Every structure is written in structure tokens, then in C-alpha cells.
Amino acid sequence: MVQRLVVVGGDAGGLTAASQARKRRGPDDLEIIAVERGRHASYSACGIPYWIGGEVSTVDDLVVRTVAEFREKFTIDVRLRQEAVGLDLDRRAVTVRDLAAGTEYRLRFDHLVLATGAVPVRPPLPGVDAPGVHLVRTLDDGEAVRSTVDGGARRAVVVGGGYVGLEMAEAFIRRGLAVTLVEAGAQLMPTLDADLAGVVLAAVRGLGVTVRTGERMREIATGPGGRVAAVVTDGGSIPADVVVLGLGVRPNTALAEAAGLPLGSTGGLVTDRRMRVTGPGGGWVDGVWAAGDCVQTTHRVSLAPVHVALGTHATKQGRVAGVNIGGGYATFPGVLGTAVTKVCGLEIGRTGLGERDAERAGFRAVTATVESTTRAGYLPDAPGITVKLIAEHRSGRLLGAQVVGQEGAAKRIDTLATALWHAMTVEEIAGLDLSYAPPFGPVWDPVLIAARKAWDAVVAAS
Amino acid sequence: MVQRLVVVGGDAGGLTAASQARKRRGPDDLEIIAVERGRHASYSACGIPYWIGGEVSTVDDLVVRTVAEFREKFTIDVRLRQEAVGLDLDRRAVTVRDLAAGTEYRLRFDHLVLATGAVPVRPPLPGVDAPGVHLVRTLDDGEAVRSTVDGGARRAVVVGGGYVGLEMAEAFIRRGLAVTLVEAGAQLMPTLDADLAGVVLAAVRGLGVTVRTGERMREIATGPGGRVAAVVTDGGSIPADVVVLGLGVRPNTALAEAAGLPLGSTGGLVTDRRMRVTGPGGGWVDGVWAAGDCVQTTHRVSLAPVHVALGTHATKQGRVAGVNIGGGYATFPGVLGTAVTKVCGLEIGRTGLGERDAERAGFRAVTATVESTTRAGYLPDAPGITVKLIAEHRSGRLLGAQVVGQEGAAKRIDTLATALWHAMTVEEIAGLDLSYAPPFGPVWDPVLIAARKAWDAVVAAS
């Protein structure tokens, strides 16, 4: 008898699960239907700032696979503008609303993948829904921002100084807008320690962005036609033709919650290692899986539950769910909080725990920061790099790492993430056989220099 | 009583040992004398091709620290043009010849660091010593090549298609010479598998270098004044104004051998983990240390002795020796054979065992090769990357990795080297939390895609 897999959410987590399940089970064995409430499925949300900034020319470039490709190549029925509005775990059925037709129907399932993603934080402030105020979460959001810019916006205000905020600030600069970035916290990039965040601040200012930290948005003032006119903060009023909110996200779990599924402390769905959703009783719910931004996972260093909304985790988790639905065996190993971005030529990477994270997790930490280059110093224009390591007191075990620098800097975080994965001490890291040639760094790679210095600091503090 | 440390060899291994020992023991406790037979000490030999190619403007740029700096900042007495010609382990003294004065003297030591480096292979063929035929090992060699090029050489022949050969071919192209590269083996870059070496071959040819593989040099034909006129191979005669031999190196152990110290199977000195030299009886010789290209070390995957002449190992080993001489504790953990180079915009990296190495070490291997990009595919001009992984049959344990590609490709080898360090399986590697953002790759990093494909291959072969 043909079983049915219903996937709720047509992006990275959901459609990776669908494809992986299909790889292992043919259409005669498993029917696959994916419902997506938006107008697009299977796209790179991370690419939206590059599309708005003009580096990517058409929205189609961001689409990984079209609905037609899913149907023809994979026999996966991806349905757009179809929102799952009800989940009945006992009867094993999802209620779906056809947003265009306004009708509803039920889909019975044998397997269900909850890949409902995350919803961007939109604070309940006056004017926050005014035309011209945008989120940058979906391709639909991206199209809205782009059309506002194309419509002649000259002044942009970006609220929130994290990854999305910085990437959008750069995109607006590329499009020739005057840009103000407002961040309620004391620093940009809250996932970086304050010292490295200071390096980023200087670079962003160097790009021509007006940065206002420590200012909280109070309301959006509107003008003619109710359109956005200014962002009002506790520091004043900033005129704006277009506003983007980059205030983070929270797991989108309304459907699951209404069905009685428990949430974790971070607000995300809880799963086991195979991405099976944990039910009210604590065990997993048979045939119900989850992947992507709607789930919480475990940080491999703090061992605490975390919610990290990133496409890498979504695709990995989707793959794990799909392999398991397909009758294979795969597990998701948790995360380190590795992240990277590039803003105006400045490459920024981080992994593991920052100084404050480490303290919050109960560690006593020692840090070391070094300045080096990503080419031999004697080669012309050797790009600079700052590497900061956070190590555990006494043991010297790496707890986290941060890099900020120019060309060739960011991807060094992967080496440190792999070292962190294995709980290496900074002394051990200093002995790693990393590659060396003058076009790629000094004879002691910046990673190794930082590890040596961190080990010296650990010894000195012991 | 003041002890004395004598260092034989004034480059990476020896002077790193000296500096580290000084950091821990002041001049009142430890006198440090380093003798170097060449005209330069403490320089980047790896930078020589970039100096000849004109990217580095003066030879002084390649000097890490001058003799004056060593004297003034570190109270280390570095003596140039002084060759250690005798070693008496019983009397604990080195006989040194002053090459300028032609005189000899003895230096008693409490600690000795043998850092005599490697000697380049110069096959005993007719004409091989003719003016215009160069090695590229020392700064003195580099000065000789540069002066030949500055003197109007138009046609260069590079013999040997390894790292040095390729880097020199590019350097000559930069200087406007017509370049022929002769390699006796069937492929360039013998440390790469044949398939990836083919990618390199195409790039080197694209640069305008005439590449002749499978041709062995038979003699150097000379012309007026006995100068080089052509390289004669079993495939013909190639006119040349300047010839560079890049045929590899062997450990320079004459001094140690004459003193009765045993050599390992690779021809290098044998040490323990703290870089103490192994004596005739098998135990270590008290106070005698070695570091750098004159020692053999252990490959962490094959567990076989290997001789890898690289500045990274030399500095790490020198540091270990110096820390231990200084009363601290440090060990050298062996190598993976990680290496990287850049030739005409093509980045080439490798670590661990290649396919043939794996077989030779007794492994049965499974491989996977993937093509990907080092930026998201939808960004303009996303640079290409080829990643090949070599994994063990059944276990899926990573044995080695090779990457060839454009900007952003090579340093990914460090992530794989770190994974290899921990004997990760390719399945585990596919779960690593590596960084992702569109300027740095697709959502599945090329490393992860390769690991997934390699795991599929392992499963299929099991």
C-alpha cells in the first residue's frame, strides 16, 4: 500500500527531507505532498540581501528548484499558497487552506515533516505594519523590499545590527540609498564579543552607514497614505522611505502547539537525534518529524538547548529526517553556532561560545586575540585578520572562536569549528598540521598563532 | 653556571628553537650561538619564487629577523658563513669553519640543536653544475636565479613538476620568460592523485607554460663560456638561458651521520616526541635535539616514518625543542602531509593519503570527487572548486583529501586536515557545523557535499 508523506513548509528543511525520502522510496511506495503558504518554495533566503543589492539579477536565480522540477524529476507534489491550518495527530491528518481559493481540505499522512520555519520578530509598536516597513524572511518579503527600492526610496533605516541587518545595510548602500542602522544593544553583531564587534562597527561606518547603537525603536511615524515616514527611537526621529526590521526570529510552532506538541525552553519543537518530534509523553511521536528553523537543537559545547535559524542546519536536519523516513539511518549531531558573513569586504566568522556565552554556560574562560595576515606579510597588500579564541581555564579546551578580517579570513572559522567539535585544547590546536604557502598566510597560520597565545594565557592563569 | 646552546643551521627550525629557549632562559642562564653556513639566516625560503617573480621587491622583505635583531633583542649570537664541520658527541663540541677566514674553532655545548635542513637533489648528469643551472633552496640560490633573470635570460626550463617547479614556472612567466616545465613522471604534482593533477596541468598550460611530462632530463648542454644552453631530455633538446631544478630534497645529515647518529628509513634523523635525537643505542642523546628538514617524522594516518620538508613543521619542531631546552614541556604530534600552493590563480591543497599512498599503506580506499563553488552559485562569477576525498572501505574513515580550485578553495583543506587529525568518518564530517553564507559557498559547503558523496560510495561498496 502506498504511504503518504506530508511536508508542511516548502523550504530548505522540508524539501530536503522530501527529496531524501524520495531517493530511498519510489512513488509507488511513498506519495509526497509538500504544502507551502508562500508564493515560492525551495529558495535561498540567505540570498535575498544580494538580490536586493543587485548582485543577483533575478529572483529566479535564488530558486533552487521549481515546483515543476519537483513534480517532474522527483514526483514530489509541491503546492504553493496552501497553508496548513490544523493538525490532528490522532487521526493523522493535516487541514490545509488553499489561500487563493479560500477553501480547505484534509490530507491524511503516514509520515509528517513539520518544517514550518521561523517567524521574524515584529515588535508591537505603532506604525510597525505601515507600508514601507519590511521583514526580510521570505522571497515574498524580498520582492516587497525590492519594489520599494525600485519605487525610488532614498533613505533606508535598518533596525537590528545582526547578520541580516548588516547584509541589508550593505545592500541598500549598493543601491545608492542613505542608510542608518539602529541597534538597541551596545554593539553590533551580538553574537560577537564586544572587542571584535568594534572592528565590525568601524568597517560598517567606513562603508558610509550611519550606525546608532544603544537606541531602541519606539514607533514608526507615518506620512501621506499611511506610508512610513520615520523611525522614532529613544534618541530621536530618523526619516525613512524604507525600513527593514532585522530583529531576529522565533520558531514558528503555532500548528504544532495547537496539536498538543510540547515546545522546548527556546520555543522550538523538540526532537530526538533522528529528528522525530517529541510528544506530550516525552517519547517520539510515530511518523512525525521536524526539521529546520522550527526546531530547537543542542549546543555541543554548552550542552544547552538552542534555537539557531540557519539554512545549514535546516538542510542537514531535513536530510536526516528524509533518510530515516526513507528507511535509512541518520542522526543530527547538534550545533556549534558556527556562522559567517561578509560586510563591505569585511569577513566575519564565529563558532562556539563567546566570552559571555561561556560564562553563562558556567565555564571560566581565558581569551587570546591576535592580529595577523591571510597572506605572507612580505607579499603586497597582505589582508589583515583578527582571531580571538576563548578557552577553558586550566584545561585549555577551546570553547569558541571569532575571526574578523579581509579576504581569506572568514573560512578559517571552519578549521576552528572542526577543532571545537573534538573539544581540542588550544595547545593541541597549535600542533595541527594546517596548510602553509605564502599566498595563504604566514608560516604560522593565524589560527595557530592564536592557539599558541591562548595556551600561554591558560598557563599564565593557572 | 651559564650553559651553552649551540644551534647548527640558522633558519626556521634552528632559530625558532633558539628563540623559544631564550624566552624561558635568560642570557645569564643560557648562552645561545647559532652557526649558519649561508649568507642569510631566518628567512622565508618559501617566498623565494615570489621574489624572483617580482611580487616581493627586495630580498630583505624575506628576512624575518636580522642578525642584529637576534643579537640585540634576544641576545642570540647568529654567525653567518660559519659551517659546522665536525660534531664530537663524547666531548660535546662542534667544530666550526669560518668560511670567509678559512679557519676553524670548537664550540663546546650543553645543548645542541641540529637544524641542518635539507639538500636539494642535483642528479649527477653532465652539465648539471654549469652556470645558469640553479636550485631554489636558499636565499643565496634565489639571488643567483634572480641575477640570471635580471641579466637578460629569455628562455627558462624548470625541471620537476612539484610545488617548487610550479611556483618557479609562474615566477618566470611573470618576468616575461618563455617557460618549459619538464617532469619525468606521468603527471605534475606527484602528491596529488592523477585526476586532480590533470586539472592543474590544464591551468599551468593555460598560463602559457609548455609542459612536457614523462620526459627525463639526461644532461645539460652548455654553450659559450660553459654556460647552460639547453636541457636535453629523452624527448629532445630544450634551449634554455636559465634552468631551475626542483627535484625534491633529502635530509642534510652528513654532520650527524659522521658523529655516529643513526638515520631513519627516510634518511632523516630520528627523534622522540620532544625532538630529542635518538642515539645509536635507541634512547635519546642527552641534550641533543633536532628540528626541521633534517629530521624524519611520523605520518598520523599511515603511521609510517616520513620526511616532509616544510617550514610549518620546522617551526613547530623548533618550538618544541626550544620549549623543552627552556625547561618547559612540549611534544611534536606528527604530520598529515598537509600542503598548499597557488599557481596562476589556481589554488591547490592536499592532506593525508592520496589513493596510491593509501594502497601503499595497506588501506582499501573508496573515493569521491565533487565539483562545487566557493560562493553561492547564484552570485556572479562563483569560483569553482573540485574536492576529492579518500576514505577507508567499510569504516568510512577519512584517509586523505585534495582540493583544486579558484579563490577560496585551498584553505578548505585545513578543515579536512583537522577532521583527518581526529580520524573522523566521512559520515561524521557531513554533519560538521561549518559556516555558511552566500559569499563563501553553497548551503552545503563543498567539503560537506564531498563527505556525503564519499559516504554514499562507502555504503555502496560495503
Coordinates of N, CA and C in Angstrom, one line a residue, chain A residues 16 20 23-24 44-48 50 55-57 61-62 167 310-313 315-316 319 329-342 346-348 350-351 375 378-380 407-408 410-419 421-422 424 427-445 448 452 455-456, chain B residues 16 20 23-24 44-48 50 55-57 61-62 167 310-313 315-316 319 329-342 346-348 350-351 375 378-380 407-408 410-419 421-422 424 427-445 448 452 455-456:
Chain A
T16 N 14.3 19.3 1.6 CA 15.4 18.4 1.7 C 14.9 17.0 2.2
Q20 N 15.2 13.5 0.1 CA 15.9 12.4 0.6 C 15.0 11.2 0.8
K23 N 14.6 9.7 -2.6 CA 15.8 9.0 -3.1 C 15.7 7.5 -2.7
R24 N 15.1 7.3 -1.5 CA 15.1 5.9 -1.0 C 13.8 5.2 -1.2
S44 N 16.8 30.2 -1.7 CA 17.8 30.6 -0.8 C 17.4 31.9 -0.1
A45 N 16.9 31.9 1.1 CA 16.5 33.1 1.8 C 17.8 33.9 2.1
C46 N 18.9 33.2 2.3 CA 20.2 34.0 2.6 C 20.6 34.8 1.4
G47 N 20.1 34.5 0.3 CA 20.5 35.3 -0.9 C 19.7 36.6 -1.1
I48 N 18.6 36.8 -0.3 CA 17.7 37.9 -0.5 C 18.5 39.2 -0.5
Y50 N 21.4 39.9 -1.3 CA 22.2 40.1 -2.6 C 21.4 40.4 -3.8
E55 N 23.3 42.3 -6.7 CA 24.4 41.4 -7.2 C 23.7 40.1 -7.8
V56 N 22.6 39.8 -7.4 CA 21.8 38.7 -8.1 C 20.8 39.4 -8.9
S57 N 20.7 39.0 -10.2 CA 19.9 39.8 -11.1 C 18.4 39.5 -11.0
D61 N 17.0 33.3 -9.9 CA 18.3 32.8 -9.5 C 18.4 32.2 -8.1
L62 N 17.5 32.7 -7.3 CA 17.5 32.3 -5.9 C 16.7 31.0 -5.7
E167 N 23.8 42.8 6.4 CA 23.7 42.5 5.0 C 22.8 43.4 4.3
L310 N 19.2 28.6 10.8 CA 20.2 28.7 9.7 C 19.9 27.7 8.7
G311 N 20.1 28.0 7.4 CA 19.9 27.1 6.3 C 20.7 25.8 6.4
T312 N 21.9 26.0 6.9 CA 22.8 24.8 7.0 C 22.2 23.7 7.9
H313 N 21.7 24.2 9.1 CA 21.1 23.2 10.0 C 19.8 22.6 9.4
T315 N 19.0 22.2 6.3 CA 19.2 21.1 5.2 C 19.7 19.9 5.8
K316 N 20.6 20.0 6.8 CA 21.1 18.8 7.5 C 20.0 18.0 8.2
R319 N 17.8 16.4 5.8 CA 18.4 15.2 5.2 C 18.2 14.1 6.2
Y329 N 19.2 5.3 8.1 CA 19.6 5.6 9.4 C 20.5 6.8 9.4
A330 N 20.1 7.9 10.0 CA 20.9 9.1 10.1 C 20.5 9.8 11.4
T331 N 21.5 10.5 11.9 CA 21.2 11.3 13.2 C 21.8 12.7 13.0
F332 N 21.2 13.7 13.7 CA 21.7 15.0 13.7 C 22.6 15.3 14.9
P333 N 23.8 15.7 14.8 CA 24.7 15.8 15.9 C 24.7 17.0 16.7
G334 N 23.8 17.9 16.5 CA 23.8 19.2 17.3 C 24.7 20.2 16.6
V335 N 24.8 21.4 17.2 CA 25.4 22.5 16.5 C 26.5 23.2 17.4
L336 N 27.3 24.0 16.8 CA 28.3 24.8 17.5 C 28.0 26.3 17.4
G337 N 27.0 26.6 16.7 CA 26.7 28.0 16.5 C 27.7 28.7 15.5
T338 N 28.2 27.9 14.6 CA 29.1 28.5 13.6 C 28.3 29.4 12.6
A339 N 28.8 30.6 12.4 CA 28.2 31.5 11.4 C 29.2 32.4 10.8
V340 N 28.9 32.9 9.7 CA 29.8 33.7 8.9 C 29.0 34.7 8.1
T341 N 29.6 35.9 7.9 CA 29.0 36.8 6.9 C 30.1 37.7 6.4
K342 N 29.7 38.4 5.4 CA 30.7 39.4 4.7 C 30.0 40.7 4.6
L346 N 34.6 43.0 4.6 CA 35.0 42.5 5.9 C 34.3 41.1 6.1
E347 N 35.2 40.2 6.4 CA 34.7 38.8 6.6 C 34.6 38.6 8.1
I348 N 33.5 38.0 8.5 CA 33.2 37.8 10.0 C 32.8 36.4 10.2
R350 N 32.3 33.2 13.4 CA 32.3 32.8 14.8 C 31.9 31.4 14.9
T351 N 32.3 30.7 16.0 CA 31.8 29.4 16.3 C 31.9 29.2 17.8
R375 N 47.9 36.4 4.0 CA 49.0 36.2 3.1 C 50.3 36.4 3.9
Y378 N 55.2 39.6 3.7 CA 56.0 40.3 2.7 C 55.4 40.4 1.3
L379 N 54.2 39.7 1.1 CA 53.5 39.9 -0.2 C 52.7 41.2 -0.1
P380 N 52.6 41.9 -1.3 CA 51.9 43.2 -1.2 C 50.5 43.1 -0.8
E407 N 39.9 39.5 3.0 CA 39.9 38.3 2.1 C 40.7 37.1 2.7
G408 N 40.0 36.0 2.8 CA 40.6 34.8 3.3 C 40.5 34.6 4.8
A410 N 37.4 34.6 6.8 CA 36.2 34.0 7.5 C 36.3 32.5 7.5
K411 N 36.7 31.9 6.4 CA 36.5 30.4 6.3 C 37.5 29.7 7.3
R412 N 38.5 30.5 7.9 CA 39.3 29.8 8.9 C 38.5 29.4 10.1
I413 N 37.3 30.0 10.2 CA 36.4 29.6 11.3 C 36.1 28.1 11.2
D414 N 36.0 27.6 10.0 CA 35.7 26.1 9.8 C 36.7 25.2 10.5
T415 N 38.0 25.6 10.4 CA 39.0 24.8 11.0 C 38.8 24.8 12.5
L416 N 38.5 26.0 13.0 CA 38.3 26.1 14.5 C 37.0 25.4 14.9
A417 N 36.0 25.4 14.0 CA 34.8 24.7 14.3 C 35.1 23.2 14.4
T418 N 35.9 22.7 13.5 CA 36.2 21.3 13.5 C 37.0 20.9 14.7
A419 N 37.9 21.8 15.1 CA 38.7 21.6 16.3 C 37.8 21.6 17.6
W421 N 34.6 20.9 17.6 CA 33.8 19.7 17.5 C 34.4 18.6 18.3
H422 N 35.8 18.6 18.4 CA 36.5 17.5 19.0 C 37.1 17.9 20.4
M424 N 39.2 20.0 21.3 CA 40.6 20.1 21.3 C 41.0 21.2 22.3
E427 N 46.4 24.1 23.1 CA 47.7 23.5 22.9 C 47.7 22.5 21.8
E428 N 46.8 21.6 21.8 CA 46.7 20.6 20.7 C 46.4 21.3 19.3
I429 N 45.6 22.4 19.3 CA 45.4 23.1 18.1 C 46.6 23.7 17.5
A430 N 47.5 24.2 18.4 CA 48.8 24.8 17.9 C 49.6 23.8 17.2
G431 N 49.4 22.5 17.4 CA 50.2 21.4 16.8 C 49.6 20.9 15.5
L432 N 48.4 21.4 15.1 CA 47.7 20.9 13.9 C 48.5 21.1 12.7
D433 N 48.4 20.1 11.8 CA 49.1 20.3 10.5 C 48.3 21.0 9.5
L434 N 48.3 22.3 9.6 CA 47.5 23.1 8.7 C 48.4 23.5 7.5
S435 N 47.7 23.9 6.4 CA 48.5 24.2 5.2 C 49.2 25.5 5.3
Y436 N 50.3 25.6 4.6 CA 51.0 26.9 4.5 C 51.7 27.1 3.1
A437 N 51.5 28.2 2.6 CA 52.2 28.7 1.5 C 52.0 30.3 1.5
P438 N 53.0 31.0 1.0 CA 52.9 32.5 1.2 C 51.6 33.1 0.7
P439 N 50.9 32.6 -0.4 CA 49.7 33.3 -0.7 C 48.5 33.1 0.2
F440 N 48.7 32.3 1.3 CA 47.6 31.9 2.2 C 47.9 32.3 3.6
G441 N 49.0 32.8 3.9 CA 49.3 33.2 5.3 C 50.7 33.1 5.7
P442 N 51.0 33.5 6.9 CA 52.4 33.3 7.4 C 52.7 31.9 7.8
V443 N 53.9 31.5 8.0 CA 54.3 30.1 8.3 C 53.5 29.6 9.5
W444 N 53.3 30.4 10.5 CA 52.3 30.0 11.5 C 51.0 30.6 11.1
D445 N 50.1 29.8 10.7 CA 48.8 30.3 10.3 C 48.2 31.1 11.5
L448 N 46.9 29.1 14.3 CA 47.9 28.5 15.1 C 48.6 29.5 16.1
R452 N 48.5 29.3 20.1 CA 49.7 29.4 21.0 C 49.5 30.5 22.0
W455 N 47.1 29.4 24.6 CA 47.7 28.4 25.6 C 48.6 29.1 26.6
D456 N 49.4 30.1 26.1 CA 50.2 30.9 27.0 C 49.3 31.5 28.1
Chain B
T16 N 63.9 29.1 15.6 CA 62.7 29.1 16.4 C 63.1 28.4 17.7
Q20 N 62.7 30.3 21.3 CA 61.9 29.7 22.4 C 62.7 29.4 23.6
K23 N 63.2 32.6 25.4 CA 62.0 33.1 26.1 C 62.0 32.6 27.5
R24 N 62.5 31.3 27.7 CA 62.4 30.7 29.0 C 63.6 30.8 29.9
S44 N 62.3 33.5 4.8 CA 61.3 32.6 4.2 C 61.7 32.1 2.9
A45 N 62.2 30.8 2.9 CA 62.6 30.2 1.7 C 61.4 30.0 0.8
C46 N 60.2 29.8 1.3 CA 59.0 29.7 0.5 C 58.7 30.9 -0.3
G47 N 59.3 32.0 0.2 CA 59.0 33.3 -0.5 C 59.9 33.5 -1.7
I48 N 60.9 32.7 -1.9 CA 61.9 32.9 -3.0 C 61.2 33.0 -4.4
Y50 N 58.4 34.1 -5.2 CA 57.7 35.4 -5.3 C 58.6 36.6 -5.4
E55 N 57.0 39.8 -7.2 CA 55.9 40.2 -6.3 C 56.5 40.8 -5.0
V56 N 57.6 40.2 -4.6 CA 58.3 40.8 -3.4 C 59.5 41.6 -3.9
S57 N 59.6 42.8 -3.5 CA 60.5 43.7 -4.1 C 62.0 43.5 -3.7
D61 N 62.9 41.8 2.4 CA 61.5 41.5 2.8 C 61.3 40.1 3.3
L62 N 62.1 39.2 2.7 CA 62.0 37.8 3.1 C 62.7 37.5 4.4
E167 N 55.8 26.8 -8.8 CA 55.9 28.2 -8.4 C 56.9 28.9 -9.2
L310 N 59.1 21.0 5.2 CA 58.2 22.2 5.1 C 58.4 23.1 6.3
G311 N 58.3 24.4 6.0 CA 58.6 25.4 7.0 C 57.7 25.3 8.2
T312 N 56.4 24.9 8.0 CA 55.5 24.7 9.1 C 56.0 23.7 10.1
H313 N 56.4 22.5 9.6 CA 56.9 21.5 10.6 C 58.2 22.0 11.3
T315 N 59.2 25.0 12.0 CA 59.0 26.0 13.1 C 58.3 25.3 14.3
K316 N 57.4 24.4 14.0 CA 56.7 23.7 15.1 C 57.7 22.8 15.9
R319 N 60.0 25.0 17.8 CA 59.4 25.5 19.1 C 59.4 24.4 20.1
Y329 N 57.7 21.9 28.7 CA 57.3 20.6 28.2 C 56.4 20.8 26.9
A330 N 56.9 20.2 25.8 CA 56.1 20.3 24.6 C 56.5 19.0 23.8
T331 N 55.6 18.6 23.0 CA 55.8 17.4 22.1 C 55.3 17.8 20.7
F332 N 55.9 17.1 19.7 CA 55.5 17.2 18.3 C 54.6 16.1 18.0
P333 N 53.4 16.4 17.4 CA 52.4 15.3 17.2 C 52.5 14.6 15.9
G334 N 53.5 14.8 15.1 CA 53.5 14.1 13.8 C 52.8 15.0 12.7
V335 N 52.7 14.5 11.5 CA 52.2 15.3 10.4 C 51.1 14.5 9.6
L336 N 50.4 15.3 8.8 CA 49.4 14.7 7.9 C 49.8 14.9 6.5
G337 N 50.9 15.5 6.2 CA 51.3 15.8 4.9 C 50.4 16.9 4.2
T338 N 49.9 17.8 5.0 CA 49.1 18.9 4.5 C 50.0 19.9 3.7
A339 N 49.6 20.3 2.6 CA 50.3 21.2 1.8 C 49.4 22.0 0.9
V340 N 49.9 23.1 0.4 CA 49.0 24.0 -0.4 C 49.9 24.8 -1.3
T341 N 49.4 25.2 -2.4 CA 50.1 26.2 -3.2 C 49.1 26.9 -4.1
K342 N 49.6 27.9 -4.8 CA 48.8 28.7 -5.7 C 49.6 28.9 -6.9
L346 N 45.2 29.4 -9.6 CA 44.6 28.1 -9.2 C 45.2 27.7 -7.8
E347 N 44.3 27.4 -6.9 CA 44.6 27.0 -5.5 C 44.6 25.5 -5.4
I348 N 45.7 25.0 -4.8 CA 45.8 23.5 -4.8 C 46.2 23.1 -3.3
R350 N 46.2 19.7 -0.3 CA 46.1 18.3 -0.1 C 46.5 18.0 1.3
T351 N 45.9 16.9 1.9 CA 46.3 16.4 3.2 C 46.1 14.9 3.2
R375 N 31.4 30.3 -3.7 CA 30.4 31.3 -3.4 C 29.1 30.6 -3.8
Y378 N 24.5 31.3 -7.3 CA 23.7 32.4 -8.0 C 24.4 33.8 -7.9
L379 N 25.5 33.8 -7.2 CA 26.3 35.1 -7.2 C 27.2 35.1 -8.5
P380 N 27.5 36.3 -9.0 CA 28.2 36.3 -10.2 C 29.6 35.7 -10.1
E407 N 39.6 31.1 -6.2 CA 39.6 31.8 -4.9 C 38.8 31.1 -3.9
G408 N 39.4 30.9 -2.7 CA 38.6 30.4 -1.6 C 38.7 28.9 -1.5
A410 N 41.6 26.6 -1.5 CA 42.7 25.9 -0.9 C 42.6 25.7 0.6
K411 N 42.2 26.8 1.3 CA 42.2 26.8 2.7 C 41.2 25.8 3.3
R412 N 40.2 25.4 2.4 CA 39.3 24.4 2.9 C 40.0 23.1 3.3
I413 N 41.2 22.9 2.8 CA 42.0 21.7 3.2 C 42.3 21.7 4.7
D414 N 42.3 22.9 5.3 CA 42.6 22.9 6.8 C 41.5 22.3 7.6
T415 N 40.3 22.5 7.1 CA 39.1 21.9 7.8 C 39.2 20.4 7.7
L416 N 39.5 19.9 6.5 CA 39.7 18.5 6.2 C 40.9 17.9 7.0
A417 N 42.0 18.7 7.1 CA 43.1 18.2 7.9 C 42.8 18.1 9.3
T418 N 41.9 19.0 9.8 CA 41.5 18.9 11.2 C 40.6 17.7 11.5
A419 N 39.7 17.4 10.5 CA 38.9 16.2 10.6 C 39.7 15.0 10.5
W421 N 42.8 14.7 11.4 CA 43.6 14.6 12.6 C 42.8 13.7 13.7
H422 N 41.5 13.8 13.6 CA 40.6 13.1 14.5 C 40.0 11.8 14.0
M424 N 38.0 11.2 11.7 CA 36.6 11.3 11.5 C 36.2 10.4 10.3
E427 N 31.0 10.2 7.1 CA 29.6 10.5 7.5 C 29.6 11.5 8.7
E428 N 30.5 11.4 9.6 CA 30.6 12.4 10.7 C 31.0 13.8 10.1
I429 N 31.9 13.8 9.1 CA 32.3 15.1 8.5 C 31.0 15.8 7.9
A430 N 30.2 15.0 7.3 CA 29.0 15.6 6.7 C 28.1 16.2 7.7
G431 N 28.2 15.9 9.0 CA 27.4 16.5 10.0 C 28.1 17.7 10.7
L432 N 29.3 18.0 10.3 CA 30.0 19.2 10.9 C 29.3 20.5 10.8
D433 N 29.4 21.3 11.8 CA 28.8 22.6 11.8 C 29.7 23.6 11.2
L434 N 29.8 23.6 9.8 CA 30.7 24.6 9.1 C 29.9 25.8 8.8
S435 N 30.6 26.9 8.6 CA 30.0 28.2 8.3 C 29.4 28.2 6.9
Y436 N 28.3 29.0 6.8 CA 27.7 29.2 5.6 C 27.1 30.7 5.4
A437 N 27.5 31.3 4.3 CA 26.8 32.5 3.9 C 27.1 32.6 2.4
P438 N 26.2 33.2 1.6 CA 26.4 33.1 0.1 C 27.8 33.6 -0.4
P439 N 28.5 34.5 0.2 CA 29.8 34.9 -0.3 C 30.8 33.8 -0.2
F440 N 30.5 32.7 0.6 CA 31.5 31.8 0.9 C 31.2 30.3 0.4
G441 N 30.1 30.2 -0.2 CA 29.8 28.8 -0.7 C 28.3 28.5 -0.7
P442 N 28.0 27.4 -1.3 CA 26.6 26.9 -1.2 C 26.2 26.5 0.2
V443 N 24.9 26.3 0.4 CA 24.4 26.0 1.8 C 25.1 24.7 2.3
W444 N 25.3 23.7 1.4 CA 26.2 22.6 1.7 C 27.6 23.0 1.3
D445 N 28.5 23.2 2.2 CA 29.8 23.6 1.8 C 30.4 22.4 0.9
L448 N 31.3 19.4 2.7 CA 30.2 18.6 3.2 C 29.6 17.8 2.1
R452 N 29.4 13.8 2.0 CA 28.1 13.0 1.7 C 28.3 12.0 0.6
W455 N 30.5 9.2 1.6 CA 29.8 8.2 2.5 C 28.9 7.3 1.6
D456 N 28.2 7.9 0.7 CA 27.4 7.1 -0.3 C 28.2 6.0 -0.9

